PDB file of C-alpha atoms and ligand atoms in Angstrom:
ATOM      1  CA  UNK A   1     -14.723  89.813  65.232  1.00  0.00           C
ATOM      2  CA  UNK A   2     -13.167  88.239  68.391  1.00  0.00           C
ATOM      3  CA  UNK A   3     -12.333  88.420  71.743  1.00  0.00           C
ATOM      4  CA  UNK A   4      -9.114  86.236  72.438  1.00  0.00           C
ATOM      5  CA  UNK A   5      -7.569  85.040  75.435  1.00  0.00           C
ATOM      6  CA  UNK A   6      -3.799  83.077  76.467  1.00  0.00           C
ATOM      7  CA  UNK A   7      -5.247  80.968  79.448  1.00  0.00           C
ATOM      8  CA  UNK A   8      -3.445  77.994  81.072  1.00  0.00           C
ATOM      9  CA  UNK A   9      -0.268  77.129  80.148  1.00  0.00           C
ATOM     10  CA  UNK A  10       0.208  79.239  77.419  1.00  0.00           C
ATOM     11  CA  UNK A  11      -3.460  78.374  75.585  1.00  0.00           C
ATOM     12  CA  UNK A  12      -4.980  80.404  73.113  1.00  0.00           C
ATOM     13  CA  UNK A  13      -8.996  80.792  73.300  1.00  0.00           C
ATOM     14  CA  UNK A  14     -11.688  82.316  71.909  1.00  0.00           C
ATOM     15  CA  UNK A  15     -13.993  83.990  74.283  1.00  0.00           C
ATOM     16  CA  UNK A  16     -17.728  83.538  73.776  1.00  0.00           C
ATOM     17  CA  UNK A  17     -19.961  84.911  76.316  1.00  0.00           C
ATOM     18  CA  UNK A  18     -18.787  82.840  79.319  1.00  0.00           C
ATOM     19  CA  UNK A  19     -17.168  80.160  77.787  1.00  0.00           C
ATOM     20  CA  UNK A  20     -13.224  79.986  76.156  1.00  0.00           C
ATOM     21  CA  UNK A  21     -12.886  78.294  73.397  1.00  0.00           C
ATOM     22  CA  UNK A  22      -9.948  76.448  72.710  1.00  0.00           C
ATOM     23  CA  UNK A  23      -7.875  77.140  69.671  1.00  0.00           C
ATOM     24  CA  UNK A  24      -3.952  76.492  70.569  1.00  0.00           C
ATOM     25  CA  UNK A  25      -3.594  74.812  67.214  1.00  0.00           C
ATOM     26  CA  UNK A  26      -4.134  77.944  65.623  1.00  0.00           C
ATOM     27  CA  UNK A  27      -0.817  79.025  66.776  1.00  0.00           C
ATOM     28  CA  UNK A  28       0.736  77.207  64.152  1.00  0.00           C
ATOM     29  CA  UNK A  29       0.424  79.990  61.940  1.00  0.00           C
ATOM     30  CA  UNK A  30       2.998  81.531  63.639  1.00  0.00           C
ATOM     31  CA  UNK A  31       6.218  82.223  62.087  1.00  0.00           C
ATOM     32  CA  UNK A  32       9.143  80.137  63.233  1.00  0.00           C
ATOM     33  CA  UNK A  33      11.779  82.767  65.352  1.00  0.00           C
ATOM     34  CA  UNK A  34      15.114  82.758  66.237  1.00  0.00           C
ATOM     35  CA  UNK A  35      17.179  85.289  67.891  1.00  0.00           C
ATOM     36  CA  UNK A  36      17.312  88.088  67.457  1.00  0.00           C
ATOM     37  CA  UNK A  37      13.389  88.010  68.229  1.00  0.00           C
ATOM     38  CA  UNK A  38      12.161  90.656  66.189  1.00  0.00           C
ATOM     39  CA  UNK A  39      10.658  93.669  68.085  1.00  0.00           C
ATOM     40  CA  UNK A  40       7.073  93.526  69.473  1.00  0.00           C
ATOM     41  CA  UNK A  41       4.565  90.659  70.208  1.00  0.00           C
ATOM     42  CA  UNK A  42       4.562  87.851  67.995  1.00  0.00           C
ATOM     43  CA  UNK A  43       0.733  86.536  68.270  1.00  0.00           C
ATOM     44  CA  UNK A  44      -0.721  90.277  68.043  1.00  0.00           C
ATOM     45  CA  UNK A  45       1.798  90.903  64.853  1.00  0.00           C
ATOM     46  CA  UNK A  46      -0.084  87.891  63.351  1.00  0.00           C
ATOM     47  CA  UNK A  47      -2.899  88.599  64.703  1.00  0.00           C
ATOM     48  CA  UNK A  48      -5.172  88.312  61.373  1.00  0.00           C
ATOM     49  CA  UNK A  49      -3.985  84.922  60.106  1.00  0.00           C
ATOM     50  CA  UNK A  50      -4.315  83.451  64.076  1.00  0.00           C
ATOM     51  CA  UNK A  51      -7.510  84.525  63.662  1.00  0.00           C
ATOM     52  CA  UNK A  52      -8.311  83.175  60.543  1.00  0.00           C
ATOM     53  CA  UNK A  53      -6.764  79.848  61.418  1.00  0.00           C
ATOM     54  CA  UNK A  54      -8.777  80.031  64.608  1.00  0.00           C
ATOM     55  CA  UNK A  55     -12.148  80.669  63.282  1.00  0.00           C
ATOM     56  CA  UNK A  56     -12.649  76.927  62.040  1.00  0.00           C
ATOM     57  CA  UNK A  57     -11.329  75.463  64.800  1.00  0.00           C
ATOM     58  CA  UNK A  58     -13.682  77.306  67.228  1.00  0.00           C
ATOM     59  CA  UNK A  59     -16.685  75.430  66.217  1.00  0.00           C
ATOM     60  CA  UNK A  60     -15.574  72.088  67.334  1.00  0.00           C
ATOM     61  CA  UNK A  61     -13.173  73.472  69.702  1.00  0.00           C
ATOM     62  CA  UNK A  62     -13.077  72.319  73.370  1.00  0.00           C
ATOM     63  CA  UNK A  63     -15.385  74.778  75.403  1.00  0.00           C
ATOM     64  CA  UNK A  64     -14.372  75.635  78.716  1.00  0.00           C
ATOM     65  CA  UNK A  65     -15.903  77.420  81.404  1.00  0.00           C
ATOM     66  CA  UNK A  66     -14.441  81.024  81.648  1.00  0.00           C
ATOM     67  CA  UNK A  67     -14.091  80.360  85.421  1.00  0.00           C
ATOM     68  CA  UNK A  68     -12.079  77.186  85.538  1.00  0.00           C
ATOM     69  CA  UNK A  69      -9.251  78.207  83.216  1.00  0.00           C
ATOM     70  CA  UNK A  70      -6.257  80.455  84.527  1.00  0.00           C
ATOM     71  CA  UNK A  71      -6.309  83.825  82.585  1.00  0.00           C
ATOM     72  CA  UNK A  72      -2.588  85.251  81.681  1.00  0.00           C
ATOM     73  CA  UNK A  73      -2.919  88.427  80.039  1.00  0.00           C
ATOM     74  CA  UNK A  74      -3.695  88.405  76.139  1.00  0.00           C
ATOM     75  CA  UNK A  75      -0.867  90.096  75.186  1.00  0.00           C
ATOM     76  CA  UNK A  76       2.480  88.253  76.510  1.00  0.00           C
ATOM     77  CA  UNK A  77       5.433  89.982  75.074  1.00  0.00           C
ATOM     78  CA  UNK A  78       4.922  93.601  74.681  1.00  0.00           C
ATOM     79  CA  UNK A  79       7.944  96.049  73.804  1.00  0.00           C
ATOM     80  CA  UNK A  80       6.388  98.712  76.110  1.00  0.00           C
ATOM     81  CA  UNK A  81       4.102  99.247  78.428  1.00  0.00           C
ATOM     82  CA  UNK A  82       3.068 103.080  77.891  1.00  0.00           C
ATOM     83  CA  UNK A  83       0.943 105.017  81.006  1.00  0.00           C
ATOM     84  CA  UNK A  84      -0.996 108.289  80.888  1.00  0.00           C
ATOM     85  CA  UNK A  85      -0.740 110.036  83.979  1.00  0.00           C
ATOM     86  CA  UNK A  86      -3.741 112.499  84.999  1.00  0.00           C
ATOM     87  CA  UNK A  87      -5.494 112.079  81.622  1.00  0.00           C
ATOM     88  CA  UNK A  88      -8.672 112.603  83.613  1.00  0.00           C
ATOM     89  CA  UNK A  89      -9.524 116.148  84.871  1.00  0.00           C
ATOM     90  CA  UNK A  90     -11.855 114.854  87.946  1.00  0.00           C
ATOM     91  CA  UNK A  91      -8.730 112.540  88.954  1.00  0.00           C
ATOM     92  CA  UNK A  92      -6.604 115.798  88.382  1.00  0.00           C
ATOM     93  CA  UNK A  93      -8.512 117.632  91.112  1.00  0.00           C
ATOM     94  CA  UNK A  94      -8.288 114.697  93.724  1.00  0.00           C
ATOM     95  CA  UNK A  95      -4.654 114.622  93.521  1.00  0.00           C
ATOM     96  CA  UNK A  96      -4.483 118.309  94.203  1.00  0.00           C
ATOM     97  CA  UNK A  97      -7.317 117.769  97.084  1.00  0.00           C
ATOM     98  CA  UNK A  98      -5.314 114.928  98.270  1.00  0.00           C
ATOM     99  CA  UNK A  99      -1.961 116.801  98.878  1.00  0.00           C
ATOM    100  CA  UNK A 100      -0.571 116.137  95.300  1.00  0.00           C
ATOM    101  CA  UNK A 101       0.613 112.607  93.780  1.00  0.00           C
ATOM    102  CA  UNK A 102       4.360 113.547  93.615  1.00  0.00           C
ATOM    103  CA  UNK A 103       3.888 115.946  96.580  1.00  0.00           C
ATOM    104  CA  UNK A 104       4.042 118.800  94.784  1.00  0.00           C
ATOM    105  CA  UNK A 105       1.754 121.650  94.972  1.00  0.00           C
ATOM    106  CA  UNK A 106      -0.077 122.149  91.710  1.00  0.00           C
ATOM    107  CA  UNK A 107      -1.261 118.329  90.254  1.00  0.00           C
ATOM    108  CA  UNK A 108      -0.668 119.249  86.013  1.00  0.00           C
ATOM    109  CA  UNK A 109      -2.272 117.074  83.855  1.00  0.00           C
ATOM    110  CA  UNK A 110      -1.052 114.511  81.054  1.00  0.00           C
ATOM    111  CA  UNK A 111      -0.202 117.682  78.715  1.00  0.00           C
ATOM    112  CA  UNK A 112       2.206 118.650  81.114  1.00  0.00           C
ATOM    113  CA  UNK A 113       3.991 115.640  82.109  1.00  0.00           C
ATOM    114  CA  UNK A 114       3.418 113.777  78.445  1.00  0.00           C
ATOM    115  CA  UNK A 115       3.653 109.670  79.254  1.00  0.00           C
ATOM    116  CA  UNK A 116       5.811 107.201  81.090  1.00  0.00           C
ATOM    117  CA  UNK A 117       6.935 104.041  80.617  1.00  0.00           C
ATOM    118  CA  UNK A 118       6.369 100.537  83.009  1.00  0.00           C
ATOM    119  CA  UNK A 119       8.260  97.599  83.364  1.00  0.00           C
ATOM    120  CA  UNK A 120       7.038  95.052  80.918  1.00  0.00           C
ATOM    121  CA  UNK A 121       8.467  92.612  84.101  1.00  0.00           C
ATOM    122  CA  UNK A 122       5.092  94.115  85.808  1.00  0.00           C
ATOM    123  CA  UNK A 123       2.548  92.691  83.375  1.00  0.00           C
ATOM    124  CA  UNK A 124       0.167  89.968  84.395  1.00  0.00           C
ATOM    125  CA  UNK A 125      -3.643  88.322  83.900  1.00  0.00           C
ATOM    126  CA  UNK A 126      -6.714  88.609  85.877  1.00  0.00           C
ATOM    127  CA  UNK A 127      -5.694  85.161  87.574  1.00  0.00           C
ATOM    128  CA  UNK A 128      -2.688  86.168  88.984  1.00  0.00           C
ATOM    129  CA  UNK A 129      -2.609  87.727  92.376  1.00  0.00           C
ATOM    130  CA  UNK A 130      -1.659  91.654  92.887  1.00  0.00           C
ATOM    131  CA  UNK A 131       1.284  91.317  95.204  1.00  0.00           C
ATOM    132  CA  UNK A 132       1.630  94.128  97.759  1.00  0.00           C
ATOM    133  CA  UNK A 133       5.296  94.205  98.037  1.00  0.00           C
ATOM    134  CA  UNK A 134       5.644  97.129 100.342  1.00  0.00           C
ATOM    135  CA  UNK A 135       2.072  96.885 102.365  1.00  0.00           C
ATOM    136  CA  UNK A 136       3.246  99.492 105.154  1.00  0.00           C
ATOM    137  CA  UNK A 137       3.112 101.960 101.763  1.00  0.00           C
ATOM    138  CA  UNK A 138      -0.378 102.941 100.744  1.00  0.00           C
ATOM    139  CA  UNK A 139      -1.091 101.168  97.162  1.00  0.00           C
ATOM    140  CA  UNK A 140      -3.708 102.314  95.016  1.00  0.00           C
ATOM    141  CA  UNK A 141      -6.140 101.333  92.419  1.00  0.00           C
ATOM    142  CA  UNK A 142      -6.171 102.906  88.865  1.00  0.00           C
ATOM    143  CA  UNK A 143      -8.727 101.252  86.091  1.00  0.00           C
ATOM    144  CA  UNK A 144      -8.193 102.243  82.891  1.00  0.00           C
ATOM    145  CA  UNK A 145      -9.000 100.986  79.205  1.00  0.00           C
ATOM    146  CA  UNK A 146      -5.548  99.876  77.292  1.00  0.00           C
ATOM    147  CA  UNK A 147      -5.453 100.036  73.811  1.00  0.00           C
ATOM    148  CA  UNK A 148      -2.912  97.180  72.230  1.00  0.00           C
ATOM    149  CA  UNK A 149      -1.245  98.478  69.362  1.00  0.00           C
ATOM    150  CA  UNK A 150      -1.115  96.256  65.945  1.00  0.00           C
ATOM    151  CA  UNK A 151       0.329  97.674  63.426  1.00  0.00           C
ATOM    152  CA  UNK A 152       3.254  99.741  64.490  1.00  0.00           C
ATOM    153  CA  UNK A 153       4.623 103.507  63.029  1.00  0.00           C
ATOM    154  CA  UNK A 154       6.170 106.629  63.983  1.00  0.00           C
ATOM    155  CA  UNK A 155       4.372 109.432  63.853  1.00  0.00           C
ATOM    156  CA  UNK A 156       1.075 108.160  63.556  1.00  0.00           C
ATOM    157  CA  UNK A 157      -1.297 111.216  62.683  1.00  0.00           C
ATOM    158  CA  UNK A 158      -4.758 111.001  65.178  1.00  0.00           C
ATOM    159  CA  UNK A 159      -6.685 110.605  62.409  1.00  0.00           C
ATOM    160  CA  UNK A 160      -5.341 107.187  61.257  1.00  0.00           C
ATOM    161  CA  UNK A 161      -4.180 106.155  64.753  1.00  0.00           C
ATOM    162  CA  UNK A 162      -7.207 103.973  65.220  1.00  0.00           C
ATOM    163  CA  UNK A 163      -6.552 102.051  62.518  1.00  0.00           C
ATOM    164  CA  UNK A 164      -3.743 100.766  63.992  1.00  0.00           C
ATOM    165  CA  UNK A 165      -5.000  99.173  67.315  1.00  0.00           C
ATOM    166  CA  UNK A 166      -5.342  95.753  67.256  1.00  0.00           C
ATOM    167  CA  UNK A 167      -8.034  95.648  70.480  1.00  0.00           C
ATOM    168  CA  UNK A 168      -8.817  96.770  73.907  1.00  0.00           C
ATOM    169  CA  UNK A 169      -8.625  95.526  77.270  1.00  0.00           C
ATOM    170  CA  UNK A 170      -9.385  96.141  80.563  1.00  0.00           C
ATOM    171  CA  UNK A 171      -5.999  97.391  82.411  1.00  0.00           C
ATOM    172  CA  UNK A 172      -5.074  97.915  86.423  1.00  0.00           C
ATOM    173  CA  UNK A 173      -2.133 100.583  86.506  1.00  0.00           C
ATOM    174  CA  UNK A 174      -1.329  99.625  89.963  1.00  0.00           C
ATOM    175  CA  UNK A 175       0.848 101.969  92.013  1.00  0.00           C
ATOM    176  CA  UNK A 176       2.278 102.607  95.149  1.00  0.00           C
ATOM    177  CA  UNK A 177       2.339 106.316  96.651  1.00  0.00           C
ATOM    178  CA  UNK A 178       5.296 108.258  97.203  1.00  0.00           C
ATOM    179  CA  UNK A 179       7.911 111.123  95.967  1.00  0.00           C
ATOM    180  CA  UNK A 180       9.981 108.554  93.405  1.00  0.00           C
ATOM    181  CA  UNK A 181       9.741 108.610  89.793  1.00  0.00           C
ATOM    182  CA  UNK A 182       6.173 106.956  88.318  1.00  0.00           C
ATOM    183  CA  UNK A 183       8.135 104.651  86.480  1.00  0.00           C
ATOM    184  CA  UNK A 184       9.413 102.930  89.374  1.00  0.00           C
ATOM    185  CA  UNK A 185       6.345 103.263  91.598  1.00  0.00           C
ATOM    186  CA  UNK A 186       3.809 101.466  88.763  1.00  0.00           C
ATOM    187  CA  UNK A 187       6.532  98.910  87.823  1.00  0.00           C
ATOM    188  CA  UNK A 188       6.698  96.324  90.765  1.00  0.00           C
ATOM    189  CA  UNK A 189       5.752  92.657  89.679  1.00  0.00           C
ATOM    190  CA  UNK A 190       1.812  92.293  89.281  1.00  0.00           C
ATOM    191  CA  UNK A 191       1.653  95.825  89.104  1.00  0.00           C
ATOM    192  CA  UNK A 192      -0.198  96.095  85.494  1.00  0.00           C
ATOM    193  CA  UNK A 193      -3.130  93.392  85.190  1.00  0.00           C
ATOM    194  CA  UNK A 194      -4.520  93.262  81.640  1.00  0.00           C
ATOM    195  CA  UNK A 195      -7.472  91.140  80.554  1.00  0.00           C
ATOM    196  CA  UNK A 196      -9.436  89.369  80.919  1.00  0.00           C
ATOM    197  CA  UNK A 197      -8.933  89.175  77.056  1.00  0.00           C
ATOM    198  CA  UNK A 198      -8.513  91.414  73.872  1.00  0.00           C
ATOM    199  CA  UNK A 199     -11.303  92.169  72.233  1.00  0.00           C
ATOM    200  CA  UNK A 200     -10.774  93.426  68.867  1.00  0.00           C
ATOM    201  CA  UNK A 201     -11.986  97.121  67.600  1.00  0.00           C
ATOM    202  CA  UNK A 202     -15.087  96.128  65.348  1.00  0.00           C
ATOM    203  CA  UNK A 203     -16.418  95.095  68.821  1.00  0.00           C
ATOM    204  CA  UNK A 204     -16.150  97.860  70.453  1.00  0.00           C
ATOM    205  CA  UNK A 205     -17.004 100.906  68.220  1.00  0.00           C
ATOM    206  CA  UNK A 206     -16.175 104.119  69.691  1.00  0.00           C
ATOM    207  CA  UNK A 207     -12.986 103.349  72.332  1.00  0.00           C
ATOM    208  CA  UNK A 208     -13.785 107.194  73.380  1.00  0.00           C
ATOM    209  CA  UNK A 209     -17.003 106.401  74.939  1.00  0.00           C
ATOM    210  CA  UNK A 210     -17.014 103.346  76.944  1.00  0.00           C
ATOM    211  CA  UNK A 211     -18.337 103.287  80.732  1.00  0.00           C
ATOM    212  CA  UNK A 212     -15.705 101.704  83.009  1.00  0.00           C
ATOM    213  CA  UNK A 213     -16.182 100.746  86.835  1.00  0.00           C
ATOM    214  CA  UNK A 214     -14.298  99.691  89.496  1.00  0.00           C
ATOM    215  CA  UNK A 215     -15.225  98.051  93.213  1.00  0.00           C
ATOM    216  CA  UNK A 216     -13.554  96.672  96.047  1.00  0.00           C
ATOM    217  CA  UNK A 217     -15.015  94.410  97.831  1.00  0.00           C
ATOM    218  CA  UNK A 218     -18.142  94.868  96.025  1.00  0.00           C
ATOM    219  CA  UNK A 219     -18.171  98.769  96.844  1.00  0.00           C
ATOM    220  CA  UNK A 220     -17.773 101.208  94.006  1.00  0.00           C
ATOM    221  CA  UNK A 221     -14.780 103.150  93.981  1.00  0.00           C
ATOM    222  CA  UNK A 222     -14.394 104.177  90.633  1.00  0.00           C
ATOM    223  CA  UNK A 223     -16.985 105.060  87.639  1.00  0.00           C
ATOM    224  CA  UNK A 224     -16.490 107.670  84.563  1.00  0.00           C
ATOM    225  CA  UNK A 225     -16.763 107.227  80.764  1.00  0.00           C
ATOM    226  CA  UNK A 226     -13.626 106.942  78.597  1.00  0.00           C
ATOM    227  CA  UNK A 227     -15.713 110.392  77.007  1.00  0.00           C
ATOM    228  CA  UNK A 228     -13.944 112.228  80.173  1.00  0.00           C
ATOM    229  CA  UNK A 229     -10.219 111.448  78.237  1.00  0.00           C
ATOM    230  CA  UNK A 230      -8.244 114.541  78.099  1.00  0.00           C
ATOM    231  CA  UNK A 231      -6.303 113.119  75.409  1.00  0.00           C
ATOM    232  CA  UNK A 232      -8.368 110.493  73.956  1.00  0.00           C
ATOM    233  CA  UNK A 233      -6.959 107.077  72.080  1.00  0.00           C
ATOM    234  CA  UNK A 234      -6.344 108.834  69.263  1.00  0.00           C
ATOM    235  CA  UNK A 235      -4.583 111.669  70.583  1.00  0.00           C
ATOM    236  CA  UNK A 236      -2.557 109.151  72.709  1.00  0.00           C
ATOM    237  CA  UNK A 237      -1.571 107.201  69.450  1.00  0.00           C
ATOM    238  CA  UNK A 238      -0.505 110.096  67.639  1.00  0.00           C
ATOM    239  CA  UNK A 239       1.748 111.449  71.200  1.00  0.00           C
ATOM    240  CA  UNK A 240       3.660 108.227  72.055  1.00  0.00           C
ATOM    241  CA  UNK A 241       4.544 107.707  68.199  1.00  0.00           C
ATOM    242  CA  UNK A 242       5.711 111.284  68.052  1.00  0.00           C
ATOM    243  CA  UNK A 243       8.631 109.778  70.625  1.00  0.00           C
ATOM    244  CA  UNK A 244       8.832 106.177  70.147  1.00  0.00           C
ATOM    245  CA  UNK A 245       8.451 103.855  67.237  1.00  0.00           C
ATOM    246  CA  UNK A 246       5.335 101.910  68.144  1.00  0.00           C
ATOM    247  CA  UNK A 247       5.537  98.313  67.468  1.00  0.00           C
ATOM    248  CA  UNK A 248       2.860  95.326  67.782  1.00  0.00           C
ATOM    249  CA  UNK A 249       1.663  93.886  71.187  1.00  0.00           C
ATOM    250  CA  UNK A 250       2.279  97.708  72.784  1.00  0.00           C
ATOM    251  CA  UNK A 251       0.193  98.587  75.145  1.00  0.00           C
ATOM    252  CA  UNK A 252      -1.259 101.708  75.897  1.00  0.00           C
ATOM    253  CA  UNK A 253      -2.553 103.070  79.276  1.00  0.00           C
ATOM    254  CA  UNK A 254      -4.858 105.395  78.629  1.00  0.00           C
ATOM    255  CA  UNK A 255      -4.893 106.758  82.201  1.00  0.00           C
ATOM    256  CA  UNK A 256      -7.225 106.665  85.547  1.00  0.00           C
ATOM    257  CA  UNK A 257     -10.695 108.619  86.266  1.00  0.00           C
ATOM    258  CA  UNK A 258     -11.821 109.994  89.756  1.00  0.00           C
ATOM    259  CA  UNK A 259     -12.187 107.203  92.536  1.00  0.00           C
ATOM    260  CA  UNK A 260      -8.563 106.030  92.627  1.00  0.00           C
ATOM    261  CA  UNK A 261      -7.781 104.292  96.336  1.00  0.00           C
ATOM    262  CA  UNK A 262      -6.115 102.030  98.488  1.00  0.00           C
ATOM    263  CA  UNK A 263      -5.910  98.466  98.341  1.00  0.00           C
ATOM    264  CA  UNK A 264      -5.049  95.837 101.231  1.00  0.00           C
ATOM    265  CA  UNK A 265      -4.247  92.702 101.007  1.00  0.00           C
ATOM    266  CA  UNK A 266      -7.066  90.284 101.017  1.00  0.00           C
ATOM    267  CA  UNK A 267      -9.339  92.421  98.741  1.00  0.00           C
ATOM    268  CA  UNK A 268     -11.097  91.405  95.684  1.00  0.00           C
ATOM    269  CA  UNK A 269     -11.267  94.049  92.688  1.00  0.00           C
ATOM    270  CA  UNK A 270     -13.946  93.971  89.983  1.00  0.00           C
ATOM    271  CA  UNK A 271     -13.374  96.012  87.028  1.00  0.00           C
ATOM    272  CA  UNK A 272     -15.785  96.418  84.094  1.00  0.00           C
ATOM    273  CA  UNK A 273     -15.536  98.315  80.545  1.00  0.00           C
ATOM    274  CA  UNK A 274     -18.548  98.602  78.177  1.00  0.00           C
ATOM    275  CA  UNK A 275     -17.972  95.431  75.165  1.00  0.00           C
ATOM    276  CA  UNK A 276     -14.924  94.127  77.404  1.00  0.00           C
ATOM    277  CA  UNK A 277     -16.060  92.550  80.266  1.00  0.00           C
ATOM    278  CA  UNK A 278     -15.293  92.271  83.546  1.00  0.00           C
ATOM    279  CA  UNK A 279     -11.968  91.864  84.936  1.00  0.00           C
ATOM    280  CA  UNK A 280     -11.550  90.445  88.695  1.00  0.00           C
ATOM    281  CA  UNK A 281      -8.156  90.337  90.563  1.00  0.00           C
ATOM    282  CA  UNK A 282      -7.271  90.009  94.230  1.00  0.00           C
ATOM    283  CA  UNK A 283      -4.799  91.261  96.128  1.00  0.00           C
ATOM    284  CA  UNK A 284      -2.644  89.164  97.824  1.00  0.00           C
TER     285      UNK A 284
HETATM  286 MN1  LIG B 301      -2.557 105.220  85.543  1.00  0.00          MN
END
């Protein structure tokens, strides 16, 4: 149906091939607010009638090149920011090679640990900068396909859970190494890119079998298939609502495979997901 992107100062485009569209007027549809905002992202609670205001305007819309506009991420104002940690057994087995993530002896895997919650402070686009704020600590890479929730729920069985994602994007669970809780290691500003758009689901079929690649500097680092999920979207859905009310504009880290590394500052990375895109961030 559409792949949508917030670019600029607050702009709202539609994405087609390499050139956003713009359709800011669309945002009209938009309810008026007042506090107390009501929970979850406005745009992706509307999501259907932006859309529907948006498809007219696209075809005289002002086209941009992808390239020359600033890319925020799609989703402003999420209520949480949900990661999966070790949802990937080949990234399972590195942490253990590599000494453990948390230090510990035996690296468990998502059914162990469950999920964990970032800073929605953290959250930016593939044009701003990933800001190294403690470079003498080694800061690694983590790709992963999020899956924005639009219509929220509690207890959300897997079998229905997909039909209440309102897209998928290309996410960068960034995270510095050490012994603290994950929450406070994957929350530092910049630390969660999303982009470079949403792309809703009737794009991109199955979410559980999607290539995804990562490179630095033009070297690959990181490739797998979202297939490889130990607890795929569904799954994930059907977990987090089990704890938290989901609401719209949630996002959902699905988790990292194999590959994960350090970053420095200076470094370009390139991130692609099958039907998404490519996503390209550097480090400051
Ligand atoms: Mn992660």
């Amino acid at each position: 149906m559409a792949r949508i992107c917030r670019f600029d100062d607050d702009r709202l485009g539609i994405v087609e091939g390499e050139e956003v569209i713009d359709v800011t007027e669309a945002l009209a549809v938009l309810p008026a607010v007042r506090w107390p905002l009501p929970p979850g992202d406005l745009l992706v609670a509307h999501l259907s009638e932006v859309l529907a205001a948006a498809q007219p305007l696209a075809a005289t819309g002002r086209r941009l090149d992808r390239r020359s506009v600033r890319l925020l991420s799609p989703v402003a104002n999420p209520g949480k920011i949900i990661g999966a940690p070790v949802n990937y057994l080949k990234h399972q087995a590195e942490a253990i090679a590599d000494g453990g993530v948390n230090f510990e002896r035996d690296v468990k895997t998502i059914a162990h640990y469950g999920l964990f919650l970032k800073a929605g402070s953290s959250l930016v686009g593939e044009s701003e900068p990933i800001e190294l704020a403690f470079p003498e600590r080694r800061t690694d890479h983590e790709v992963e396909l999020v899956a924005v929730i639009g219509r929220g729920g509690r207890d959300i069985p897997a079998h229905a859970a997909l039909g209440h994602v309102a897209g998928y994007a290309i996410g960068l669970d960034m995270t510095v190494r050490g012994p603290e809780d994950r929450s406070l290691r994957k929350s530092l500003d910049t630390f969660s890119v999303l982009g470079p758009w949403l792309v809703t689901p009737d794009e991109i079929g199955d979410p559980g079998a999607l290539a995804m690649r990562l490179e630095v500097n033009g070297a690959v680092r990181q490739q797998a298939s979202t297939a490889e999920l130990i607890f795929d979207v569904p799954r994930l859905i059907e977990y987090a609502s089990a704890f938290y009310t989901l609401h719209p504009g949630d996002l959902i880290y699905t988790g990292t495979p194999e590959g994960v590394g350090a970053v420095a500052a200076g470094d370009r990375i390139d991130c692609a997901i099958d039907r998404i895109g490519t996503l390209s961030v550097t480090v400051a």
